[in-house]
Coordinates of C-alpha atoms and ligand atoms in Angstrom, one line a residue:
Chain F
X1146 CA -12.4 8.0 19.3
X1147 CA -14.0 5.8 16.7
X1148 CA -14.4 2.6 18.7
X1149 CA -17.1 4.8 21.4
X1150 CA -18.6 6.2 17.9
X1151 CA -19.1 2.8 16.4
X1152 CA -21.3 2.2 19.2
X1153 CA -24.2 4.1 17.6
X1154 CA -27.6 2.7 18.1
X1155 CA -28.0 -0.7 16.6
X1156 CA -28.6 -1.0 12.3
X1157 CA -31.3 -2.2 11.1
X1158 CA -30.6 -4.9 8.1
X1159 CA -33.4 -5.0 5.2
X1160 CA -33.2 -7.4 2.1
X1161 CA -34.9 -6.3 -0.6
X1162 CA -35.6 -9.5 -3.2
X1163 CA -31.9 -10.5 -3.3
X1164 CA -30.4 -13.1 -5.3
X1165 CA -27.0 -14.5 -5.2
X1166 CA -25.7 -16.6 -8.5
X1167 CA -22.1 -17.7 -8.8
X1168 CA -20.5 -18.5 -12.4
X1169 CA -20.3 -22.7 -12.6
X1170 CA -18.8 -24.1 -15.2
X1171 CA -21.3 -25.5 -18.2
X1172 CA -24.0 -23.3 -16.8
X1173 CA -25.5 -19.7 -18.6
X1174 CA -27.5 -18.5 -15.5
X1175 CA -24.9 -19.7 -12.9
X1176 CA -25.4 -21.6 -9.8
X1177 CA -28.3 -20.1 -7.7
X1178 CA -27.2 -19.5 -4.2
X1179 CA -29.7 -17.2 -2.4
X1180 CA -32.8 -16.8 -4.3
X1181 CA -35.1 -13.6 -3.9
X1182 CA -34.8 -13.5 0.2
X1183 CA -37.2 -11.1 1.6
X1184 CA -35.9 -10.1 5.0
X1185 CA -36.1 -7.2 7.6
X1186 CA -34.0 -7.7 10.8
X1187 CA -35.1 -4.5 13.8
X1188 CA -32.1 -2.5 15.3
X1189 CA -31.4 -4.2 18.5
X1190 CA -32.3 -7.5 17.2
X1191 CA -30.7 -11.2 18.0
X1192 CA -31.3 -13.5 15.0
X1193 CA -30.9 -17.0 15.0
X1194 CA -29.8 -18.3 11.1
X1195 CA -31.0 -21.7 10.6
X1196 CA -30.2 -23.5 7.6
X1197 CA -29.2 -27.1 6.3
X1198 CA -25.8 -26.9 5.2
X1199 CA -24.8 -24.8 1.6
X1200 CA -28.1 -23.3 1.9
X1201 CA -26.6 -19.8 1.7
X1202 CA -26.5 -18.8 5.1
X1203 CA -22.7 -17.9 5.0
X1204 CA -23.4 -15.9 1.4
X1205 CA -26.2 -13.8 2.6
X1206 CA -23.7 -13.6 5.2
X1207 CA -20.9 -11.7 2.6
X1208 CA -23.7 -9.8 1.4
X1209 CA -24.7 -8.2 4.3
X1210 CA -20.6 -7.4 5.4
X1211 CA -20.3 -5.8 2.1
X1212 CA -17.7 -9.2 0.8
X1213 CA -20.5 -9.8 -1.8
X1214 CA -22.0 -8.1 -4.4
X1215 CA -26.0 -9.4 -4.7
X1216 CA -27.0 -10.7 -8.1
X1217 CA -30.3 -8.9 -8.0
X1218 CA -32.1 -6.9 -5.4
X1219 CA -30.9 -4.4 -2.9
X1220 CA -29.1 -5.3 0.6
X1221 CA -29.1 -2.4 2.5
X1222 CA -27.5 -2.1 6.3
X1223 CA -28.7 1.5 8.4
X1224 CA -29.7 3.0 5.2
X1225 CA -26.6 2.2 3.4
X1226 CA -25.5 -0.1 1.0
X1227 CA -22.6 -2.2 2.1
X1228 CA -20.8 -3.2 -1.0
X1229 CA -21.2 0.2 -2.8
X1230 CA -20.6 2.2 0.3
X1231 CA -17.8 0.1 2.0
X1232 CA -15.6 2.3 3.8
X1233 CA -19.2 4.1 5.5
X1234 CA -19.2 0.6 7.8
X1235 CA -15.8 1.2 9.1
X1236 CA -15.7 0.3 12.8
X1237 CA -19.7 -0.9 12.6
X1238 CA -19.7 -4.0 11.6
X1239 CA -17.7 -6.9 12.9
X1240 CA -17.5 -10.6 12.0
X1241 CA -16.5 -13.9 13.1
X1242 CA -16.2 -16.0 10.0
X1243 CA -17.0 -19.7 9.9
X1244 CA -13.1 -20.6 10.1
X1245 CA -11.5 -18.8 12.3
X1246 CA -8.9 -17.1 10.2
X1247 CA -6.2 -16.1 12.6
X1248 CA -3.4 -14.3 10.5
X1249 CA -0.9 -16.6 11.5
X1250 CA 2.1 -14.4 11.9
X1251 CA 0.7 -13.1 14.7
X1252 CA 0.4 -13.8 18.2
X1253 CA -3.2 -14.6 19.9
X1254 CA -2.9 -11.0 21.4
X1255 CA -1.7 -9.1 18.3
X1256 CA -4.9 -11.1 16.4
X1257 CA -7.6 -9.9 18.5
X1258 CA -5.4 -6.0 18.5
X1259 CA -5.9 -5.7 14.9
X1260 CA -9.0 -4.3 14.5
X1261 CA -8.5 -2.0 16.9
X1262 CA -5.1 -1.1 15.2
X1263 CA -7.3 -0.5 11.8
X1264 CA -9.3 1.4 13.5
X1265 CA -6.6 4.1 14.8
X1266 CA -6.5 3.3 18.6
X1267 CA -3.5 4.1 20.4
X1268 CA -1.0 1.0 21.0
X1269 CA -1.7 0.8 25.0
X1270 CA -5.3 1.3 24.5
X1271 CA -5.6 -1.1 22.1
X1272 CA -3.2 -3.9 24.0
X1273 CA -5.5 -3.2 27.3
X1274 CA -8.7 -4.1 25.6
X1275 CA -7.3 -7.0 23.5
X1276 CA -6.2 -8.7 26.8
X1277 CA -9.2 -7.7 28.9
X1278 CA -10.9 -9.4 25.9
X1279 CA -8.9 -12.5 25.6
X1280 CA -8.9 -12.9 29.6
X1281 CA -13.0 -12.9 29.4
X1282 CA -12.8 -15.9 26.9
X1283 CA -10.2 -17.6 29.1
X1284 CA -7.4 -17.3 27.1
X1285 CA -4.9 -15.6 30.0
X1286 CA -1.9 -17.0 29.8
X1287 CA -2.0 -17.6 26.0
X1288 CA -1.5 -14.2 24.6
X1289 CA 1.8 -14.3 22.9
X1290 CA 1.1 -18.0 21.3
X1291 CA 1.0 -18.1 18.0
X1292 CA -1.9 -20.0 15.9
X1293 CA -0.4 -23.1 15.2
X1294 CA 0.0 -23.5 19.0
X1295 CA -3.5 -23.1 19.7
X1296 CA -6.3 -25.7 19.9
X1297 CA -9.3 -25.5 17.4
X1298 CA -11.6 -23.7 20.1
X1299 CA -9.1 -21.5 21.4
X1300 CA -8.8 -20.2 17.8
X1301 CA -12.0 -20.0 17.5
X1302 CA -12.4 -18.0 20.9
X1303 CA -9.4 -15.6 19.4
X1304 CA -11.7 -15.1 16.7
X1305 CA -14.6 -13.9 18.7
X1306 CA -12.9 -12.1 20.9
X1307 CA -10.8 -10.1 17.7
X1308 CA -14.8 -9.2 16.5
X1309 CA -16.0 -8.1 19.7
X1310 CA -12.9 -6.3 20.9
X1311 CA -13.7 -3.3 17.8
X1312 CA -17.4 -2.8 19.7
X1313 CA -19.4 -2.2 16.9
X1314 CA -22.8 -1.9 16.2
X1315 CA -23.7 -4.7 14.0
X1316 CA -22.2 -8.6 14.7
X1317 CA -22.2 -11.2 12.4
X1318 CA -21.1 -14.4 13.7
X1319 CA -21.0 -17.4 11.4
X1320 CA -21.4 -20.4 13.8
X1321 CA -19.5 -18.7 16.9
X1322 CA -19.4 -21.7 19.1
X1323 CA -19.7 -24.5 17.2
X1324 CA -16.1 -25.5 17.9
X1325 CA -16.5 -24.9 21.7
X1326 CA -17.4 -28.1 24.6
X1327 CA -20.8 -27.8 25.9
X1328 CA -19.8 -26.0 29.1
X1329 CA -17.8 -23.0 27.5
X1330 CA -20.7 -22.7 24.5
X1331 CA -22.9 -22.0 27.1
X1332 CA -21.1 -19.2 29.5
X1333 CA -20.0 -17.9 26.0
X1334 CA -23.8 -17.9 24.8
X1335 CA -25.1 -16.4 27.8
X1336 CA -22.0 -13.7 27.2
X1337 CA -22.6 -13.0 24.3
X1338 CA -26.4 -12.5 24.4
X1339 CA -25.6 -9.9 27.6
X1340 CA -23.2 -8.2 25.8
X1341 CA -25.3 -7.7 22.8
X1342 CA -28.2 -6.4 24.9
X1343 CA -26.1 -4.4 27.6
X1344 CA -25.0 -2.2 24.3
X1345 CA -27.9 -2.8 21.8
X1346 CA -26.3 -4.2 19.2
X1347 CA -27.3 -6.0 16.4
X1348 CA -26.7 -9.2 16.4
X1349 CA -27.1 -12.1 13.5
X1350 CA -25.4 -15.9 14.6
X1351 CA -25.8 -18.6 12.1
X1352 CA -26.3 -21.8 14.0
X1353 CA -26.8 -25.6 13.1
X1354 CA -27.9 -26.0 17.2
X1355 CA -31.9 -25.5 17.3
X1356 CA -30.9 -24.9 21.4
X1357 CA -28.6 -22.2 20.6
X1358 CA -30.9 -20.6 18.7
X1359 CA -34.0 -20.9 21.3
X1360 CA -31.8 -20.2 24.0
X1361 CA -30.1 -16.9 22.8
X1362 CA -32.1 -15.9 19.9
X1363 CA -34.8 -13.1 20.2
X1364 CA -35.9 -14.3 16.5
X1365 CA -35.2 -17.8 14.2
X1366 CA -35.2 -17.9 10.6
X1367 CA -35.0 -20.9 8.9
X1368 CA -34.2 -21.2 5.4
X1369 CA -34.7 -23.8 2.9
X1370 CA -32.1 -24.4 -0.3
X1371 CA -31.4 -22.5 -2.2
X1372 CA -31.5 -19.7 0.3
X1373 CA -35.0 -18.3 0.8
X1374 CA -37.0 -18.1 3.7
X1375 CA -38.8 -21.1 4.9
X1376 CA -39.9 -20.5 8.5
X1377 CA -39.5 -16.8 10.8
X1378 CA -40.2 -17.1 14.9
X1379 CA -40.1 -14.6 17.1
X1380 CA -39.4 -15.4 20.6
X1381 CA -39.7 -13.4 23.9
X1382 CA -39.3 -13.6 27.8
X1383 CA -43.0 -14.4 27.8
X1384 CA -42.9 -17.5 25.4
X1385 CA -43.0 -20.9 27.5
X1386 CA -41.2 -23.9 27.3
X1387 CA -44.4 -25.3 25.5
X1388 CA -44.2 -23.1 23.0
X1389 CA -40.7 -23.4 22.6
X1390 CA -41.5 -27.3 22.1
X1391 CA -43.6 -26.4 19.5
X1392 CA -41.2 -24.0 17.7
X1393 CA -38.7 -26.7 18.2
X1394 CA -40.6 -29.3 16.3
X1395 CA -41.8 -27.2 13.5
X1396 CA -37.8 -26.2 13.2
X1397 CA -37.0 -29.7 12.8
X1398 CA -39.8 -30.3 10.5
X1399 CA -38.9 -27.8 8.0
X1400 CA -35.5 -28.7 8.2
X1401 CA -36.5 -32.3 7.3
X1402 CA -37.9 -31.3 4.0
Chain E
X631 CA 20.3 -31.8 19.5
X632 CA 23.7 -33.4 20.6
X633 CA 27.1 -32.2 19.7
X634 CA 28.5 -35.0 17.8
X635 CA 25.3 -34.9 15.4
X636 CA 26.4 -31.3 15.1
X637 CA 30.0 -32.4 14.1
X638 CA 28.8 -35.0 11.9
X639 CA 26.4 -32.6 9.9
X640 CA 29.2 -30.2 9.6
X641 CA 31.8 -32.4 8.3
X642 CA 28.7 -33.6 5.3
X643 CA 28.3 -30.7 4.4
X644 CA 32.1 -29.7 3.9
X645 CA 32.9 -33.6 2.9
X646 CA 32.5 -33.0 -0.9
X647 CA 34.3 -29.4 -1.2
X648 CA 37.3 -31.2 0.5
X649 CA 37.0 -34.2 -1.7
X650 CA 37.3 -31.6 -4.9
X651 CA 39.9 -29.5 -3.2
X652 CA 42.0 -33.1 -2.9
X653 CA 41.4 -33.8 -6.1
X654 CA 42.4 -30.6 -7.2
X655 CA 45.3 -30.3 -5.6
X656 CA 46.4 -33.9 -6.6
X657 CA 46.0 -32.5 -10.3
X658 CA 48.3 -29.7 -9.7
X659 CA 51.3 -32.0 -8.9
X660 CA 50.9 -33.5 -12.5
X661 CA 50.1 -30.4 -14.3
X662 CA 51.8 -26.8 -15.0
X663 CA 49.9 -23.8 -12.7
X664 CA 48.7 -22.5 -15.9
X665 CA 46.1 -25.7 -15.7
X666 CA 45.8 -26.9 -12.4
X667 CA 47.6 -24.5 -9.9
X668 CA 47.9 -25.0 -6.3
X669 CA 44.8 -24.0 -4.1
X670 CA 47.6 -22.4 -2.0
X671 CA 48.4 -20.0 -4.5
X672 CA 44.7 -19.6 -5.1
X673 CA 44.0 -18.9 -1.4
X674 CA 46.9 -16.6 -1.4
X675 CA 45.4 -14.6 -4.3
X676 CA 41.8 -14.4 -2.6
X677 CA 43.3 -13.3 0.5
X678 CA 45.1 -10.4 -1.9
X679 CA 42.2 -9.0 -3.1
X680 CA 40.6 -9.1 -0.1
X681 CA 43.0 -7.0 1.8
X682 CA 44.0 -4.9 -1.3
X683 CA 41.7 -2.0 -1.4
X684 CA 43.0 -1.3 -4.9
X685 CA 41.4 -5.0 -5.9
X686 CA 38.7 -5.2 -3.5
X687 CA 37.2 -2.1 -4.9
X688 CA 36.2 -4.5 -8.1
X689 CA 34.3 -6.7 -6.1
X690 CA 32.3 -3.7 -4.8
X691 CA 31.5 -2.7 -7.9
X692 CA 30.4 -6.1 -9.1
X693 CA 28.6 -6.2 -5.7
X694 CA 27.2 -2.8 -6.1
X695 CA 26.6 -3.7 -9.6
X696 CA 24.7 -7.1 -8.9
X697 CA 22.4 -5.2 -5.9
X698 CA 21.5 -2.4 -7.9
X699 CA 20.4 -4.7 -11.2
X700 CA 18.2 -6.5 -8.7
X701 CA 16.5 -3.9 -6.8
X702 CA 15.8 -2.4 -9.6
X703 CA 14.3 -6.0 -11.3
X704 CA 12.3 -5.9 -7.7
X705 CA 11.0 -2.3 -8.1
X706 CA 9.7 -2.9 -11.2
X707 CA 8.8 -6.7 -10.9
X708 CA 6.7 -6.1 -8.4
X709 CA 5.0 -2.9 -9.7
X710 CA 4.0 -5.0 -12.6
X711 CA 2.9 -8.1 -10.6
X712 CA 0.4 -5.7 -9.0
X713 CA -0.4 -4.8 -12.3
X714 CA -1.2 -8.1 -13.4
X715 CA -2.6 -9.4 -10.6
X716 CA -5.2 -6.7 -10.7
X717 CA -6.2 -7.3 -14.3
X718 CA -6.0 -10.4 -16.0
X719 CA -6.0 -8.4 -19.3
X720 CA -2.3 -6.7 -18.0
X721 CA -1.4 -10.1 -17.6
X722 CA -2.5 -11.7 -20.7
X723 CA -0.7 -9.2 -22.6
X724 CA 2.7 -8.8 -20.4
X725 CA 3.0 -12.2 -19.3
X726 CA 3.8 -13.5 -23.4
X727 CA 6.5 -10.4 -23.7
X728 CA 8.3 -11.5 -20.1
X729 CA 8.6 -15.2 -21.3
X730 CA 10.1 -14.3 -24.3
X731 CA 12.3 -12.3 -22.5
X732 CA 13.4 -14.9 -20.8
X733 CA 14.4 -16.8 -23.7
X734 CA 16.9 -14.4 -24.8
X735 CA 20.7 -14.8 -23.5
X736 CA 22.4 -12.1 -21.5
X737 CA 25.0 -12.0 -24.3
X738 CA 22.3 -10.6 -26.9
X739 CA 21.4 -7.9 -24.0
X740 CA 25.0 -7.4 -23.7
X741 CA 25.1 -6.6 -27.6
X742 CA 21.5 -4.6 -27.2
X743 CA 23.2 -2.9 -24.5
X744 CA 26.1 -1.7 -26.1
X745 CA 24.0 -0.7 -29.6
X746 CA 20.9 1.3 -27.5
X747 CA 23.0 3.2 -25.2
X748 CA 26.1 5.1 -24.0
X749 CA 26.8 5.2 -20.2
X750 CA 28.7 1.9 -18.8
X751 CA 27.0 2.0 -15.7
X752 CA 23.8 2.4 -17.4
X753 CA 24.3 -0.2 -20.1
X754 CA 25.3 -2.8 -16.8
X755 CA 22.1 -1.7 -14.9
X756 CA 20.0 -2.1 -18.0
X757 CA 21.2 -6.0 -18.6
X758 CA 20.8 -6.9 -14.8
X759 CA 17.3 -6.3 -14.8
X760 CA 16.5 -7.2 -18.2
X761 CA 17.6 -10.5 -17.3
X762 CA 15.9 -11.2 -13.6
X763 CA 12.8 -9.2 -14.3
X764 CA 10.9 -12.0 -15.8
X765 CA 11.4 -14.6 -13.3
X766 CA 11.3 -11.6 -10.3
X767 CA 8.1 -10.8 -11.9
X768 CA 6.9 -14.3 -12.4
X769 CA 7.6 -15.3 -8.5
X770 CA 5.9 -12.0 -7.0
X771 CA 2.6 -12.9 -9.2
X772 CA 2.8 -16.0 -7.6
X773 CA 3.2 -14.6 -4.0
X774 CA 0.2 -12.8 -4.8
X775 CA -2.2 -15.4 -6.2
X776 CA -1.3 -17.6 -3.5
X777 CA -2.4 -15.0 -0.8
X778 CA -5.1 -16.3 1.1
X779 CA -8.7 -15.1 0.3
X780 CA -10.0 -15.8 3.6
X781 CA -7.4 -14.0 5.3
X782 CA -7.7 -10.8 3.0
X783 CA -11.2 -10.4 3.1
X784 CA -11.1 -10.9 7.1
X785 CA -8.8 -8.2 7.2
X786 CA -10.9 -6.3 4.6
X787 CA -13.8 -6.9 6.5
X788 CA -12.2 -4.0 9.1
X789 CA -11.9 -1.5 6.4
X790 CA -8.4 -1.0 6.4
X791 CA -6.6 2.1 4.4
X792 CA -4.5 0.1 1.1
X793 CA -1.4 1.1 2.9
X794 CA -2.9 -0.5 6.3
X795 CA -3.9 -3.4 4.1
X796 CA -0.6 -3.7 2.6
X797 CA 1.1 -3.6 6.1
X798 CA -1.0 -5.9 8.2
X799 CA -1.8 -8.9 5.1
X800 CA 0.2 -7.8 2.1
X801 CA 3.5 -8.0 2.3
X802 CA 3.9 -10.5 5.4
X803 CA 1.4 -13.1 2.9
X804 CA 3.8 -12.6 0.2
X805 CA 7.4 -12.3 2.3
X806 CA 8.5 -16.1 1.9
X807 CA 8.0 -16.2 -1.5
X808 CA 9.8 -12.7 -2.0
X809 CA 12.7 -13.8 0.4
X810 CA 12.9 -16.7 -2.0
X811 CA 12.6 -15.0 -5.0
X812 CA 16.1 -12.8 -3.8
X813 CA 17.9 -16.1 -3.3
X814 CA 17.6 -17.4 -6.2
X815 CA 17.7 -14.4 -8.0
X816 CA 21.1 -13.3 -6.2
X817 CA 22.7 -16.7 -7.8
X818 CA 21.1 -15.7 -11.4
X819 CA 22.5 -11.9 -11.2
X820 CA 25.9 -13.2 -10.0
X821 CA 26.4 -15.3 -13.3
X822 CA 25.1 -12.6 -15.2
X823 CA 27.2 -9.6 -13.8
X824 CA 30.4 -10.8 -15.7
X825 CA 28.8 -11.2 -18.8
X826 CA 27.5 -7.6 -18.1
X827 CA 30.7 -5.6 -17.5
X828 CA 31.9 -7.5 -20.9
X829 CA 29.7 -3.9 -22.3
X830 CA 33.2 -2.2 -21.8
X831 CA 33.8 -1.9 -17.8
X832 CA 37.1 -0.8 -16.9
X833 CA 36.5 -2.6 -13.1
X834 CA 34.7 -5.4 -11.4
X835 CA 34.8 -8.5 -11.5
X836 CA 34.2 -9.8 -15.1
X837 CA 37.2 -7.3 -16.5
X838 CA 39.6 -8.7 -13.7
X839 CA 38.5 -12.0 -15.4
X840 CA 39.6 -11.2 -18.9
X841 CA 42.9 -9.9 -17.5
X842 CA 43.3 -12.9 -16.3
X843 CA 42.6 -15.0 -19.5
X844 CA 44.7 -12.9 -21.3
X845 CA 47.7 -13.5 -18.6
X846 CA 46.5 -16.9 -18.6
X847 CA 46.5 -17.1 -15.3
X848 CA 44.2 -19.8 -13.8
X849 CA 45.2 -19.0 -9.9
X850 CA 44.1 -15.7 -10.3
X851 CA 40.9 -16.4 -12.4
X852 CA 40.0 -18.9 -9.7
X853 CA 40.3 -16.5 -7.1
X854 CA 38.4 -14.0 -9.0
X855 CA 35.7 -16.5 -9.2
X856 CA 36.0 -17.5 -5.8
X857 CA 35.1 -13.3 -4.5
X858 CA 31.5 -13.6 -6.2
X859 CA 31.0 -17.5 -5.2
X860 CA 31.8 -16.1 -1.3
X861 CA 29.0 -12.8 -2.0
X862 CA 26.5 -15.6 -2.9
X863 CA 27.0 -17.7 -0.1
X864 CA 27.4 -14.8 2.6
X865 CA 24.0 -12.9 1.0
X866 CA 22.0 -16.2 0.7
X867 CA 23.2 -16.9 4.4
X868 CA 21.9 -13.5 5.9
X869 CA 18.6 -13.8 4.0
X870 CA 18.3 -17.5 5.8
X871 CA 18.9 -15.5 9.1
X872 CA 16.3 -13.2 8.0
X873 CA 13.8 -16.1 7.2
X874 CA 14.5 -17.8 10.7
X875 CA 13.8 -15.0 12.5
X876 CA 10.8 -13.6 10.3
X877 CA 9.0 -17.1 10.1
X878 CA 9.1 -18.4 13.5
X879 CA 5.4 -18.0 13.8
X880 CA 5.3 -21.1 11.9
X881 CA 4.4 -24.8 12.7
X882 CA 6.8 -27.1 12.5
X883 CA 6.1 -30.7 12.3
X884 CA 7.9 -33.7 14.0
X885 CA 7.8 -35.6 11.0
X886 CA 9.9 -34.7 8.0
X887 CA 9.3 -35.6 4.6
Ligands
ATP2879 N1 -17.5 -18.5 -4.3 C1 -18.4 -19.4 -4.6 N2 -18.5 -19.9 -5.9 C2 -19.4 -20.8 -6.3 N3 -20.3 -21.3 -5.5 C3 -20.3 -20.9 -4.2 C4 -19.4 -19.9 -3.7 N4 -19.6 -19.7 -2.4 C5 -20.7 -20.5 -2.1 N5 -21.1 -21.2 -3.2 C6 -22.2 -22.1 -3.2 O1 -23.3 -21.5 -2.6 C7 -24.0 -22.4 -1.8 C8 -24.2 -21.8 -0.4 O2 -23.0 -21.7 0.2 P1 -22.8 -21.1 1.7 O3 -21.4 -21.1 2.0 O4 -23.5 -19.8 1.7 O5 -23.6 -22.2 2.5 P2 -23.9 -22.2 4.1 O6 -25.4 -22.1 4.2 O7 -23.1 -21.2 4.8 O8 -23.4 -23.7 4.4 P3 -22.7 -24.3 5.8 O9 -23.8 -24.4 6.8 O10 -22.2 -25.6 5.4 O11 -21.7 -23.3 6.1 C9 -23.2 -23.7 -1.7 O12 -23.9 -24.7 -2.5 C10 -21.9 -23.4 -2.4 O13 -21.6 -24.4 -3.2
MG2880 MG1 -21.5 -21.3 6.0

C-alpha cells in the first residue's frame, strides 16, 4: 500500500540560489519575493521558519510543495524537483496550509479521509485512520460536523490531522498551531515533534512563536525581507537553557531589524 | 416555525395568481370566449390533454425537445468553458463569437434552421442549443473562475488523478452555479421551443398553438400554454429539492438580508 511506502526515509530539501518574483502591476522585474535563498535542510530534520510577516516564508513554502515554480535557481526535494516532477511526490509530502482550507462540503471526517482517498486506500481503512486521527486531536464526537460548525482551532486541528493522516515523509506545516490556546499548542507540539521523530520524518513548521520554535525545533532559520536567510541555529538535547537565552535574544534582534 | 406562518406564506404566494384568475374570470362575463373564456373551460382543456395520451404525447415531445436542446447546450457549454478557462487565448477568441450569438433572435435560427438543414428533429435540436449555449457557456466559465484557489491547490497538493480532481473539487466547487445555470436556462428553452417547432413540426407544443390560432380558440391556446408553464414550475421545483439536499453542508445565518 502506498501510505507504508510513503514512509521512506526522510527527504532531504536543498535550495539552490532561488528567487521568487511575482508580476505587480507598473513594475518590469516584478515584485521580489524570495531572493537567492541558499538552504540545505538534513533528512530527519525539524526546522523552525522564522520570519516577520510577507517575508516569503509561505512562498518558499509553495516552492518546496511543488505549488510554485522558482524564478531562478533550483529547488530540489530527495533528488527531485517538485514542480517539474509533480506526480513523483505523490503520498510524500503533506501540508497544512496557513488557512485551514477544509472543503466545505464535507464532513470533519470525510476532510481528514481525503488524502487517504487520493491515495487509493480502501474505504474502511481509510475511515479507521481518519477517526483514530481526529480522536488524537480531540475532535471525537465531531466527525460528521461540517466546517461551518466548527470553531477556528477545531478547523485548524482538522487540517493537521487531514496532513498527518496520509503519513508521509516530508511535512510542511505553515503556522500549525497558531490558532490553538496555549494548553492544546503545547500537547499538540510535543505530538507532533514525537510523531516526527518516532517515524523520521522531515519536518519544516513556520512559526511567528520564538518558544515554539526552541521548544520543538532541532534547527531555526530566520529570515529577513525579502526572503533570504538572516540567521541559522542548530539546537540539540545538549544545548542549555543559557544558550537557548542567548539564541532567543539574537532571534529577537534580527527580527528587530 | 409555527403553522399559521406556514398558512400565511402559502396564501402570499398564491394571493396574486388568484387575484389574476378573478380578474380573469370577471372579464369573461363581459367578453365572448374567443377573448376572455372561462378558466373553467381552460382547466377542463388542461385536464384533456393531460389525460389524453393522443394530446399528451405533444407535451412530451416539447419536453423531450426542450431536455435534449439543453443537454446538448450543457455538453458542449461546458466542454468549451474548460476550454476557455484553460487558455485565455480560447477565450479571447470564442467569447466575442458567443456574445454575438446571443444577440441574434431564435426566429433568425429558426430561418437558418430551416435554410442549412433537412431533418425536423435536427433542425429543433440545432435552435435549442444555438440559443442557450452562450449564456450556458458564459455561467459554467463563471463556476470555474470562481473556484477557490486555495481549495484546488490543497487538493492538488495530494496529487490527485484529473478525474480524482474533478470528483473531489471540480464539480462540487462549480455545482450551485451549474444547478442555477439549468433553472434559468429551463425558463429560456421553454420560450424558445415554440418558436422552434415553427421549422415545420407536425407535434408539440408550438404546432398545437398554431392550431389553435387558426381555430381561434383562446381556451385552448391558454391550456396549451399552461402544459409548458406547469414543466417549468415542476423541473425548477425538483432542481430546488436537489439544491436543498446537495447544499446542506452550508452555513446559514440568523440574519437575512
Ligand atoms: N501570488 C502572489 N502574487 C503577488 N505577490 C505575492 C503572491 N504571493 C505572495 N506575494 C507577496 O510575496 C511576499 C511574501 O508572501 P508570503 O505569503 O510568502 O509571506 P509570509 O512570509 O508567509 O507572511 P506571513 O507570515 O504573513 O504568512 C508578500 O509581500 C506578498 O505580498
Ligand atoms: Mg505565510
Amino acid at each position: 500500500m502506498s501510505v507504508a511506502a510513503a514512509a521512506d526515509p526522510a527527504m532531504g530539501i536543498t535550495l539552490d540560489k532561488v528567487t521568487k518574483r511575482f508580476p505587480k502591476r507598473g513594475s518590469d522585474e516584478g515584485f521580489v519575493a524570495v531572493d537567492r535563498v541558499d538552504l540545505h535542510i538534513d533528512p530527519g530534520d525539524m526546522v523552525a521558519l522564522l520570519g516577520k510577516t510577507g517575508c516569503g516564508k509561505s512562498t518558499i513554502f509553495n516552492m518546496v510543495s511543488g505549488l510554485l515554480e522558482p524564478s531562478e535557481g533550483k529547488v530540489s526535494v530527495a533528488g527531485h524537483d517538485p514542480f517539474h516532477e509533480f506526480d513523483w511526490f505523490r503520498g510524500k509530502v503533506a501540508i497544512v496550509f496557513q488557512n485551514d482550507r477544509l472543503l466545505p462540503w464535507r464532513t470533519a471526517l470525510q476532510n481528514v479521509e481525503l488524502g487517504l482517498e487520493l491515495l487509493g486506500v480502501p474505504h474502511e481503512e481509510r475511515r479507521k485512520q481518519a477517526m483514530d486521527w481526529l480522536s488524537r486531536l480531540g475532535l471525537k464526537g465531531h466527525e460528521h460536523d461540517y466546517p461551518h460548525a466548527l470553531s477556528g482551532g477545531m478547523r485548524q486541528r482538522v487540517s493537521i490531522a487531514r496532513a498527518f493522516a496520509t503519513n508521509a515523509g516530508l511535512l510542511l506545516c505553515d503556522e500549525p498551531f497558531s490558532a490553538l490556546d496555549e494548553m492544546t499548542a503545547n500537547r499538540l507540539r510535543e505530538e507532533f515533534s514525537a510523531l516526527v521523530r518516532e517515524n523520521r520524518k522531515t519536518a519544516v513548521f513556520i512559526t511567528h512563536s520564538i518558544n515554539e520554535a526552541l521548544q520543538i525545533g532541532d534547527r531555526i532559520i530566520v529570515l529577513e525581507r525579502p526572503a533570504k536567510i538572516a540567521y541559522d541555529v542548530r539546537l540539540d538535547r545538549a544545548t542549555g537553557e543559557a544558550e537557548k537565552e542567548a539564541i532567543r535574544d539574537r532571534i529577537k534582534e534580527v527580527l528587530a531589524l | 416555525m409555527g403553522s399559521t406562518i406556514i398558512l400565511s406564506r402559502i396564501f402570499w404566494s398564491v394571493a396574486p395568481f388568484l387575484l389574476l384568475a378573478a380578474l380573469w374570470q370577471f372579464a369573461s362575463l363581459w367578453f365572448p370566449p374567443f377573448l376572455f373564456p372561462s378558466l373553467v373551460d381552460v382547466f377542463r382543456r388542461v385536464f384533456q390533454i393531460l389525460v389524453d395520451l393522443g394530446q399528451f404525447v405533444d407535451v412530451l415531445a416539447t419536453v423531450g425537445r426542450i431536455l435534449a436542446g439543453l443537454f446538448g447546450a450543457f455538453v458542449l457549454g461546458g466542454l468549451l468553458a474548460v476550454l476557455m478557462n484553460r487558455s485565455p487565448g480560447v477565450d479571447r477568441f470564442i467569447s466575442p463569437i458567443l456574445t454575438f450569438f446571443q444577440g441574434i433572435p431564435a426566429l433568425s435560427w429558426v430561418v437558418f434552421a430551416i435554410i442549412w438543414f433537412h431533418g425536423i428533429e435536427f433542425r429543433i435540436f440545432f435552435i435549442m442549443v444555438m440559443t442557450t449555449l452562450p449564456a450556458f457557456t458564459f455561467q459554467m466559465i463563471g463556476a470555474l473562475q470562481a473556484m477557490s484557489k486555495d481549495l484546488f491547490e490543497m487538493v492538488l497538493s495530494f496529487r490527485p488523478t484529473r478525474l480524482q480532481m474533478f470528483r473531489t473539487m471540480v464539480l462540487p466547487a462549480v455545482l450551485p452555479e451549474i444547478l442555477t445555470a439549468w433553472k434559468v436556462n429551463l425558463g429560456n428553452a421553454a420560450r424558445v421551443v415554440v418558436v422552434a417547432e415553427l421549422v415545420g413540426a407536425t407535434g408539440g407544443v408550438g404546432y398545437q398553438l398554431l392550431q389553435q390560432q387558426q381555430l381561434f380558440d383562446m381556451a385552448g391556446a391558454l391550456a396549451w400554454t399552461f402544459q409548458l408553464v406547469f414543466f417549468v414550475l415542476i423541473t425548477q421545483q425538483i432542481i430546488t429539492m436537489i439544491e436543498r439536499y446537495a447544499f446542506r453542508y452550508r452555513a446559514v445565518s440568523e440574519r437575512s438580508l
